[in-house]
Amino acid sequence: MVVWPRDDSGTTVSLRMTDLGVASLSPDGERVAMGTRSGAVAMARLSSPEERAKPDLVRAFDGGVKAAEFSYKGRWLATAGDSLVVWTWED
């Protein structure tokens, strides 16, 4: 997955995640949440994509992650698969 900047800086961030199914960018553009077709959820800080934010890579669903969306202020992340899970994290 490649994330392009909002401005004309031309700096892109490339993230590799096996089995990626869905992704969501936080409202402030600082984080990206990713869900896999095998049911895992991860979140990465775009300033340092090699370091995943808490929770790290979490097996959240028995089936694939079908949706991921940040709340309006970016404090919560909702993910959907075979159920609905709302996440919060610490920096």
PDB file of N, CA and C in Angstrom:
ATOM      1  N   MET A   1       0.853  -1.157   0.000  1.00  0.00           N
ATOM      2  CA  MET A   1       0.000   0.000   0.000  1.00  0.00           C
ATOM      3  C   MET A   1       0.903   1.224   0.000  1.00  0.00           C
ATOM      4  N   VAL A   2       0.515   2.222  -0.765  1.00  0.00           N
ATOM      5  CA  VAL A   2       1.257   3.476  -0.813  1.00  0.00           C
ATOM      6  C   VAL A   2       0.327   4.611  -0.396  1.00  0.00           C
ATOM      7  N   VAL A   3       0.797   5.481   0.495  1.00  0.00           N
ATOM      8  CA  VAL A   3       0.035   6.644   0.950  1.00  0.00           C
ATOM      9  C   VAL A   3       0.724   7.886   0.403  1.00  0.00           C
ATOM     10  N   TRP A   4      -0.021   8.684  -0.361  1.00  0.00           N
ATOM     11  CA  TRP A   4       0.506   9.924  -0.925  1.00  0.00           C
ATOM     12  C   TRP A   4       0.177  11.088  -0.001  1.00  0.00           C
ATOM     13  N   PRO A   5       1.022  12.126   0.041  1.00  0.00           N
ATOM     14  CA  PRO A   5       0.780  13.280   0.914  1.00  0.00           C
ATOM     15  C   PRO A   5      -0.346  14.161   0.388  1.00  0.00           C
ATOM     16  N   ARG A   6      -0.929  14.935   1.302  1.00  0.00           N
ATOM     17  CA  ARG A   6      -1.974  15.888   0.923  1.00  0.00           C
ATOM     18  C   ARG A   6      -1.390  17.093   0.199  1.00  0.00           C
ATOM     19  N   ASP A   7      -0.163  17.454   0.528  1.00  0.00           N
ATOM     20  CA  ASP A   7       0.474  18.624  -0.096  1.00  0.00           C
ATOM     21  C   ASP A   7       1.320  18.186  -1.292  1.00  0.00           C
ATOM     22  N   ASP A   8       2.103  19.085  -1.821  1.00  0.00           N
ATOM     23  CA  ASP A   8       2.929  18.792  -2.987  1.00  0.00           C
ATOM     24  C   ASP A   8       4.352  18.372  -2.619  1.00  0.00           C
ATOM     25  N   SER A   9       4.545  17.866  -1.401  1.00  0.00           N
ATOM     26  CA  SER A   9       5.897  17.502  -0.976  1.00  0.00           C
ATOM     27  C   SER A   9       6.455  16.326  -1.767  1.00  0.00           C
ATOM     28  N   GLY A  10       5.577  15.513  -2.323  1.00  0.00           N
ATOM     29  CA  GLY A  10       6.021  14.386  -3.123  1.00  0.00           C
ATOM     30  C   GLY A  10       6.508  13.203  -2.322  1.00  0.00           C
ATOM     31  N   THR A  11       6.472  13.284  -0.990  1.00  0.00           N
ATOM     32  CA  THR A  11       6.930  12.195  -0.147  1.00  0.00           C
ATOM     33  C   THR A  11       5.808  11.184   0.051  1.00  0.00           C
ATOM     34  N   THR A  12       6.069   9.950  -0.315  1.00  0.00           N
ATOM     35  CA  THR A  12       5.080   8.892  -0.125  1.00  0.00           C
ATOM     36  C   THR A  12       5.555   7.956   0.971  1.00  0.00           C
ATOM     37  N   VAL A  13       4.621   7.222   1.549  1.00  0.00           N
ATOM     38  CA  VAL A  13       4.935   6.213   2.554  1.00  0.00           C
ATOM     39  C   VAL A  13       4.465   4.882   2.005  1.00  0.00           C
ATOM     40  N   SER A  14       5.330   3.906   2.003  1.00  0.00           N
ATOM     41  CA  SER A  14       4.998   2.578   1.504  1.00  0.00           C
ATOM     42  C   SER A  14       4.912   1.623   2.687  1.00  0.00           C
ATOM     43  N   LEU A  15       3.804   0.904   2.783  1.00  0.00           N
ATOM     44  CA  LEU A  15       3.602  -0.067   3.856  1.00  0.00           C
ATOM     45  C   LEU A  15       3.331  -1.426   3.240  1.00  0.00           C
ATOM     46  N   ARG A  16       3.927  -2.437   3.801  1.00  0.00           N
ATOM     47  CA  ARG A  16       3.681  -3.787   3.305  1.00  0.00           C
ATOM     48  C   ARG A  16       2.996  -4.597   4.389  1.00  0.00           C
ATOM     49  N   MET A  17       1.862  -5.177   4.035  1.00  0.00           N
ATOM     50  CA  MET A  17       1.153  -6.043   4.955  1.00  0.00           C
ATOM     51  C   MET A  17       0.561  -7.190   4.155  1.00  0.00           C
ATOM     52  N   THR A  18       0.876  -8.397   4.551  1.00  0.00           N
ATOM     53  CA  THR A  18       0.371  -9.575   3.866  1.00  0.00           C
ATOM     54  C   THR A  18      -1.141  -9.650   3.994  1.00  0.00           C
ATOM     55  N   ASP A  19      -1.807  -9.974   2.913  1.00  0.00           N
ATOM     56  CA  ASP A  19      -3.241 -10.257   2.953  1.00  0.00           C
ATOM     57  C   ASP A  19      -4.099  -9.024   3.248  1.00  0.00           C
ATOM     58  N   LEU A  20      -3.619  -7.824   2.882  1.00  0.00           N
ATOM     59  CA  LEU A  20      -4.340  -6.582   3.170  1.00  0.00           C
ATOM     60  C   LEU A  20      -5.702  -6.580   2.490  1.00  0.00           C
ATOM     61  N   GLY A  21      -6.738  -6.258   3.249  1.00  0.00           N
ATOM     62  CA  GLY A  21      -8.097  -6.208   2.709  1.00  0.00           C
ATOM     63  C   GLY A  21      -8.693  -4.815   2.750  1.00  0.00           C
ATOM     64  N   VAL A  22      -8.519  -4.096   3.878  1.00  0.00           N
ATOM     65  CA  VAL A  22      -9.063  -2.746   4.032  1.00  0.00           C
ATOM     66  C   VAL A  22      -8.039  -1.859   4.728  1.00  0.00           C
ATOM     67  N   ALA A  23      -8.185  -0.552   4.523  1.00  0.00           N
ATOM     68  CA  ALA A  23      -7.317   0.416   5.204  1.00  0.00           C
ATOM     69  C   ALA A  23      -8.106   1.695   5.421  1.00  0.00           C
ATOM     70  N   SER A  24      -7.749   2.436   6.468  1.00  0.00           N
ATOM     71  CA  SER A  24      -8.402   3.704   6.779  1.00  0.00           C
ATOM     72  C   SER A  24      -7.359   4.681   7.305  1.00  0.00           C
ATOM     73  N   LEU A  25      -7.394   5.893   6.802  1.00  0.00           N
ATOM     74  CA  LEU A  25      -6.483   6.950   7.234  1.00  0.00           C
ATOM     75  C   LEU A  25      -7.154   7.767   8.334  1.00  0.00           C
ATOM     76  N   SER A  26      -6.431   8.045   9.418  1.00  0.00           N
ATOM     77  CA  SER A  26      -6.988   8.847  10.512  1.00  0.00           C
ATOM     78  C   SER A  26      -7.260  10.268  10.027  1.00  0.00           C
ATOM     79  N   PRO A  27      -8.191  10.979  10.673  1.00  0.00           N
ATOM     80  CA  PRO A  27      -8.529  12.343  10.248  1.00  0.00           C
ATOM     81  C   PRO A  27      -7.343  13.307  10.227  1.00  0.00           C
ATOM     82  N   ASP A  28      -6.373  13.122  11.122  1.00  0.00           N
ATOM     83  CA  ASP A  28      -5.209  14.013  11.144  1.00  0.00           C
ATOM     84  C   ASP A  28      -4.097  13.565  10.189  1.00  0.00           C
ATOM     85  N   GLY A  29      -4.299  12.428   9.524  1.00  0.00           N
ATOM     86  CA  GLY A  29      -3.320  11.928   8.580  1.00  0.00           C
ATOM     87  C   GLY A  29      -2.084  11.324   9.207  1.00  0.00           C
ATOM     88  N   GLU A  30      -2.113  11.097  10.521  1.00  0.00           N
ATOM     89  CA  GLU A  30      -0.952  10.582  11.241  1.00  0.00           C
ATOM     90  C   GLU A  30      -0.872   9.061  11.273  1.00  0.00           C
ATOM     91  N   ARG A  31      -2.006   8.379  11.181  1.00  0.00           N
ATOM     92  CA  ARG A  31      -2.045   6.924  11.325  1.00  0.00           C
ATOM     93  C   ARG A  31      -2.838   6.294  10.191  1.00  0.00           C
ATOM     94  N   VAL A  32      -2.520   5.048   9.919  1.00  0.00           N
ATOM     95  CA  VAL A  32      -3.318   4.256   9.002  1.00  0.00           C
ATOM     96  C   VAL A  32      -3.635   2.934   9.699  1.00  0.00           C
ATOM     97  N   ALA A  33      -4.910   2.564   9.669  1.00  0.00           N
ATOM     98  CA  ALA A  33      -5.346   1.284  10.215  1.00  0.00           C
ATOM     99  C   ALA A  33      -5.521   0.325   9.050  1.00  0.00           C
ATOM    100  N   MET A  34      -5.131  -0.925   9.265  1.00  0.00           N
ATOM    101  CA  MET A  34      -5.205  -1.926   8.214  1.00  0.00           C
ATOM    102  C   MET A  34      -5.866  -3.184   8.734  1.00  0.00           C
ATOM    103  N   GLY A  35      -6.661  -3.807   7.890  1.00  0.00           N
ATOM    104  CA  GLY A  35      -7.305  -5.070   8.227  1.00  0.00           C
ATOM    105  C   GLY A  35      -7.024  -6.089   7.138  1.00  0.00           C
ATOM    106  N   THR A  36      -6.830  -7.337   7.544  1.00  0.00           N
ATOM    107  CA  THR A  36      -6.492  -8.377   6.577  1.00  0.00           C
ATOM    108  C   THR A  36      -7.688  -9.273   6.262  1.00  0.00           C
ATOM    109  N   ARG A  37      -7.560 -10.011   5.182  1.00  0.00           N
ATOM    110  CA  ARG A  37      -8.607 -10.959   4.802  1.00  0.00           C
ATOM    111  C   ARG A  37      -8.639 -12.161   5.746  1.00  0.00           C
ATOM    112  N   SER A  38      -7.585 -12.318   6.561  1.00  0.00           N
ATOM    113  CA  SER A  38      -7.554 -13.421   7.523  1.00  0.00           C
ATOM    114  C   SER A  38      -7.977 -12.990   8.928  1.00  0.00           C
ATOM    115  N   GLY A  39      -8.409 -11.716   9.103  1.00  0.00           N
ATOM    116  CA  GLY A  39      -8.981 -11.283  10.374  1.00  0.00           C
ATOM    117  C   GLY A  39      -8.085 -10.499  11.301  1.00  0.00           C
ATOM    118  N   ALA A  40      -6.899 -10.102  10.879  1.00  0.00           N
ATOM    119  CA  ALA A  40      -5.994  -9.330  11.737  1.00  0.00           C
ATOM    120  C   ALA A  40      -6.188  -7.832  11.508  1.00  0.00           C
ATOM    121  N   VAL A  41      -5.939  -7.046  12.563  1.00  0.00           N
ATOM    122  CA  VAL A  41      -6.020  -5.584  12.510  1.00  0.00           C
ATOM    123  C   VAL A  41      -4.687  -5.038  12.999  1.00  0.00           C
ATOM    124  N   ALA A  42      -4.175  -4.006  12.309  1.00  0.00           N
ATOM    125  CA  ALA A  42      -2.928  -3.350  12.726  1.00  0.00           C
ATOM    126  C   ALA A  42      -3.062  -1.856  12.483  1.00  0.00           C
ATOM    127  N   MET A  43      -2.253  -1.085  13.161  1.00  0.00           N
ATOM    128  CA  MET A  43      -2.241   0.355  12.958  1.00  0.00           C
ATOM    129  C   MET A  43      -0.787   0.814  12.936  1.00  0.00           C
ATOM    130  N   ALA A  44      -0.460   1.682  11.978  1.00  0.00           N
ATOM    131  CA  ALA A  44       0.909   2.189  11.864  1.00  0.00           C
ATOM    132  C   ALA A  44       0.897   3.706  11.862  1.00  0.00           C
ATOM    133  N   ARG A  45       1.903   4.281  12.467  1.00  0.00           N
ATOM    134  CA  ARG A  45       2.129   5.719  12.432  1.00  0.00           C
ATOM    135  C   ARG A  45       2.817   6.021  11.111  1.00  0.00           C
ATOM    136  N   LEU A  46       2.303   6.951  10.337  1.00  0.00           N
ATOM    137  CA  LEU A  46       2.883   7.223   9.028  1.00  0.00           C
ATOM    138  C   LEU A  46       4.252   7.879   9.109  1.00  0.00           C
ATOM    139  N   SER A  47       4.545   8.572  10.208  1.00  0.00           N
ATOM    140  CA  SER A  47       5.870   9.170  10.367  1.00  0.00           C
ATOM    141  C   SER A  47       6.931   8.102  10.587  1.00  0.00           C
ATOM    142  N   SER A  48       6.520   6.951  11.109  1.00  0.00           N
ATOM    143  CA  SER A  48       7.446   5.835  11.312  1.00  0.00           C
ATOM    144  C   SER A  48       6.693   4.525  11.092  1.00  0.00           C
ATOM    145  N   PRO A  49       6.420   4.158   9.827  1.00  0.00           N
ATOM    146  CA  PRO A  49       5.604   2.982   9.548  1.00  0.00           C
ATOM    147  C   PRO A  49       6.206   1.670  10.019  1.00  0.00           C
ATOM    148  N   GLU A  50       7.517   1.638  10.282  1.00  0.00           N
ATOM    149  CA  GLU A  50       8.113   0.400  10.771  1.00  0.00           C
ATOM    150  C   GLU A  50       7.720   0.113  12.223  1.00  0.00           C
ATOM    151  N   GLU A  51       7.223   1.133  12.941  1.00  0.00           N
ATOM    152  CA  GLU A  51       6.768   0.952  14.317  1.00  0.00           C
ATOM    153  C   GLU A  51       5.249   1.008  14.350  1.00  0.00           C
ATOM    154  N   ARG A  52       4.612  -0.095  14.649  1.00  0.00           N
ATOM    155  CA  ARG A  52       3.156  -0.109  14.712  1.00  0.00           C
ATOM    156  C   ARG A  52       2.691   0.472  16.044  1.00  0.00           C
ATOM    157  N   ALA A  53       1.609   1.233  15.988  1.00  0.00           N
ATOM    158  CA  ALA A  53       1.026   1.780  17.219  1.00  0.00           C
ATOM    159  C   ALA A  53       0.324   0.651  17.964  1.00  0.00           C
ATOM    160  N   LYS A  54       0.087   0.830  19.269  1.00  0.00           N
ATOM    161  CA  LYS A  54      -0.659  -0.167  20.039  1.00  0.00           C
ATOM    162  C   LYS A  54      -2.129  -0.079  19.662  1.00  0.00           C
ATOM    163  N   PRO A  55      -2.892  -1.108  19.474  1.00  0.00           N
ATOM    164  CA  PRO A  55      -2.439  -2.498  19.510  1.00  0.00           C
ATOM    165  C   PRO A  55      -1.628  -2.840  18.278  1.00  0.00           C
ATOM    166  N   ASP A  56      -0.654  -3.707  18.462  1.00  0.00           N
ATOM    167  CA  ASP A  56       0.222  -4.126  17.373  1.00  0.00           C
ATOM    168  C   ASP A  56      -0.624  -4.861  16.339  1.00  0.00           C
ATOM    169  N   LEU A  57      -0.211  -5.999  15.884  1.00  0.00           N
ATOM    170  CA  LEU A  57      -1.002  -6.803  14.973  1.00  0.00           C
ATOM    171  C   LEU A  57      -1.858  -7.717  15.823  1.00  0.00           C
ATOM    172  N   VAL A  58      -3.185  -7.561  15.744  1.00  0.00           N
ATOM    173  CA  VAL A  58      -4.107  -8.282  16.615  1.00  0.00           C
ATOM    174  C   VAL A  58      -5.030  -9.143  15.775  1.00  0.00           C
ATOM    175  N   ARG A  59      -5.148 -10.385  16.159  1.00  0.00           N
ATOM    176  CA  ARG A  59      -6.115 -11.267  15.510  1.00  0.00           C
ATOM    177  C   ARG A  59      -7.482 -10.902  16.076  1.00  0.00           C
ATOM    178  N   ALA A  60      -8.319 -10.228  15.278  1.00  0.00           N
ATOM    179  CA  ALA A  60      -9.572  -9.667  15.784  1.00  0.00           C
ATOM    180  C   ALA A  60     -10.808 -10.470  15.387  1.00  0.00           C
ATOM    181  N   PHE A  61     -10.754 -11.150  14.248  1.00  0.00           N
ATOM    182  CA  PHE A  61     -11.937 -11.833  13.730  1.00  0.00           C
ATOM    183  C   PHE A  61     -11.573 -13.222  13.210  1.00  0.00           C
ATOM    184  N   ASP A  62     -12.564 -14.115  13.201  1.00  0.00           N
ATOM    185  CA  ASP A  62     -12.354 -15.439  12.622  1.00  0.00           C
ATOM    186  C   ASP A  62     -12.287 -15.355  11.102  1.00  0.00           C
ATOM    187  N   GLY A  63     -13.087 -14.452  10.521  1.00  0.00           N
ATOM    188  CA  GLY A  63     -13.066 -14.227   9.073  1.00  0.00           C
ATOM    189  C   GLY A  63     -12.338 -12.936   8.771  1.00  0.00           C
ATOM    190  N   GLY A  64     -12.458 -12.461   7.548  1.00  0.00           N
ATOM    191  CA  GLY A  64     -11.756 -11.258   7.131  1.00  0.00           C
ATOM    192  C   GLY A  64     -12.320  -9.974   7.724  1.00  0.00           C
ATOM    193  N   VAL A  65     -11.486  -8.941   7.759  1.00  0.00           N
ATOM    194  CA  VAL A  65     -11.916  -7.612   8.172  1.00  0.00           C
ATOM    195  C   VAL A  65     -12.591  -6.968   6.962  1.00  0.00           C
ATOM    196  N   LYS A  66     -13.835  -6.575   7.124  1.00  0.00           N
ATOM    197  CA  LYS A  66     -14.613  -6.037   6.008  1.00  0.00           C
ATOM    198  C   LYS A  66     -14.631  -4.503   5.972  1.00  0.00           C
ATOM    199  N   ALA A  67     -14.367  -3.858   7.114  1.00  0.00           N
ATOM    200  CA  ALA A  67     -14.375  -2.394   7.169  1.00  0.00           C
ATOM    201  C   ALA A  67     -13.526  -1.923   8.342  1.00  0.00           C
ATOM    202  N   ALA A  68     -12.944  -0.736   8.186  1.00  0.00           N
ATOM    203  CA  ALA A  68     -12.193  -0.072   9.262  1.00  0.00           C
ATOM    204  C   ALA A  68     -12.412   1.418   9.079  1.00  0.00           C
ATOM    205  N   GLU A  69     -12.776   2.101  10.165  1.00  0.00           N
ATOM    206  CA  GLU A  69     -13.043   3.536  10.059  1.00  0.00           C
ATOM    207  C   GLU A  69     -12.735   4.218  11.381  1.00  0.00           C
ATOM    208  N   PHE A  70     -11.998   5.330  11.291  1.00  0.00           N
ATOM    209  CA  PHE A  70     -11.710   6.143  12.470  1.00  0.00           C
ATOM    210  C   PHE A  70     -12.912   7.017  12.807  1.00  0.00           C
ATOM    211  N   SER A  71     -13.041   7.355  14.101  1.00  0.00           N
ATOM    212  CA  SER A  71     -14.062   8.315  14.513  1.00  0.00           C
ATOM    213  C   SER A  71     -13.681   9.701  13.994  1.00  0.00           C
ATOM    214  N   TYR A  72     -14.614  10.629  14.072  1.00  0.00           N
ATOM    215  CA  TYR A  72     -14.428  11.977  13.548  1.00  0.00           C
ATOM    216  C   TYR A  72     -13.169  12.649  14.091  1.00  0.00           C
ATOM    217  N   LYS A  73     -12.902  12.496  15.394  1.00  0.00           N
ATOM    218  CA  LYS A  73     -11.716  13.109  16.002  1.00  0.00           C
ATOM    219  C   LYS A  73     -10.511  12.170  16.023  1.00  0.00           C
ATOM    220  N   GLY A  74     -10.684  10.938  15.538  1.00  0.00           N
ATOM    221  CA  GLY A  74      -9.577  10.004  15.452  1.00  0.00           C
ATOM    222  C   GLY A  74      -9.205   9.308  16.737  1.00  0.00           C
ATOM    223  N   ARG A  75     -10.061   9.374  17.754  1.00  0.00           N
ATOM    224  CA  ARG A  75      -9.744   8.746  19.043  1.00  0.00           C
ATOM    225  C   ARG A  75     -10.135   7.282  19.092  1.00  0.00           C
ATOM    226  N   TRP A  76     -11.016   6.857  18.203  1.00  0.00           N
ATOM    227  CA  TRP A  76     -11.521   5.489  18.184  1.00  0.00           C
ATOM    228  C   TRP A  76     -11.378   4.919  16.780  1.00  0.00           C
ATOM    229  N   LEU A  77     -11.255   3.622  16.704  1.00  0.00           N
ATOM    230  CA  LEU A  77     -11.236   2.919  15.427  1.00  0.00           C
ATOM    231  C   LEU A  77     -12.277   1.813  15.490  1.00  0.00           C
ATOM    232  N   ALA A  78     -13.213   1.820  14.575  1.00  0.00           N
ATOM    233  CA  ALA A  78     -14.219   0.767  14.493  1.00  0.00           C
ATOM    234  C   ALA A  78     -13.822  -0.180  13.368  1.00  0.00           C
ATOM    235  N   THR A  79     -13.862  -1.481  13.651  1.00  0.00           N
ATOM    236  CA  THR A  79     -13.589  -2.487  12.631  1.00  0.00           C
ATOM    237  C   THR A  79     -14.749  -3.466  12.591  1.00  0.00           C
ATOM    238  N   ALA A  80     -15.027  -3.963  11.406  1.00  0.00           N
ATOM    239  CA  ALA A  80     -16.128  -4.916  11.237  1.00  0.00           C
ATOM    240  C   ALA A  80     -15.631  -6.137  10.483  1.00  0.00           C
ATOM    241  N   GLY A  81     -16.086  -7.266  10.957  1.00  0.00           N
ATOM    242  CA  GLY A  81     -15.811  -8.544  10.311  1.00  0.00           C
ATOM    243  C   GLY A  81     -17.047  -9.388  10.539  1.00  0.00           C
ATOM    244  N   ASP A  82     -16.894 -10.463  11.313  1.00  0.00           N
ATOM    245  CA  ASP A  82     -18.054 -11.256  11.705  1.00  0.00           C
ATOM    246  C   ASP A  82     -18.764 -10.631  12.906  1.00  0.00           C
ATOM    247  N   SER A  83     -18.204  -9.533  13.446  1.00  0.00           N
ATOM    248  CA  SER A  83     -18.805  -8.744  14.526  1.00  0.00           C
ATOM    249  C   SER A  83     -18.255  -7.324  14.407  1.00  0.00           C
ATOM    250  N   LEU A  84     -18.544  -6.479  15.372  1.00  0.00           N
ATOM    251  CA  LEU A  84     -18.047  -5.098  15.384  1.00  0.00           C
ATOM    252  C   LEU A  84     -17.150  -4.936  16.600  1.00  0.00           C
ATOM    253  N   VAL A  85     -15.958  -4.347  16.405  1.00  0.00           N
ATOM    254  CA  VAL A  85     -15.035  -4.082  17.499  1.00  0.00           C
ATOM    255  C   VAL A  85     -14.621  -2.621  17.439  1.00  0.00           C
ATOM    256  N   VAL A  86     -14.648  -1.931  18.579  1.00  0.00           N
ATOM    257  CA  VAL A  86     -14.194  -0.545  18.674  1.00  0.00           C
ATOM    258  C   VAL A  86     -12.902  -0.544  19.480  1.00  0.00           C
ATOM    259  N   TRP A  87     -11.871   0.091  18.930  1.00  0.00           N
ATOM    260  CA  TRP A  87     -10.537   0.083  19.533  1.00  0.00           C
ATOM    261  C   TRP A  87     -10.161   1.477  20.031  1.00  0.00           C
ATOM    262  N   THR A  88      -9.340   1.495  21.060  1.00  0.00           N
ATOM    263  CA  THR A  88      -8.643   2.695  21.483  1.00  0.00           C
ATOM    264  C   THR A  88      -7.192   2.276  21.716  1.00  0.00           C
ATOM    265  N   TRP A  89      -6.264   3.207  21.801  1.00  0.00           N
ATOM    266  CA  TRP A  89      -4.865   2.870  21.914  1.00  0.00           C
ATOM    267  C   TRP A  89      -4.125   3.929  22.692  1.00  0.00           C
ATOM    268  N   GLU A  90      -2.889   3.592  23.074  1.00  0.00           N
ATOM    269  CA  GLU A  90      -2.004   4.521  23.753  1.00  0.00           C
ATOM    270  C   GLU A  90      -0.845   4.828  22.834  1.00  0.00           C
ATOM    271  N   ASP A  91      -0.378   6.062  22.841  1.00  0.00           N
ATOM    272  CA  ASP A  91       0.807   6.416  22.044  1.00  0.00           C
ATOM    273  C   ASP A  91       2.059   6.024  22.754  1.00  0.00           C
TER     274      ASP A  91
END
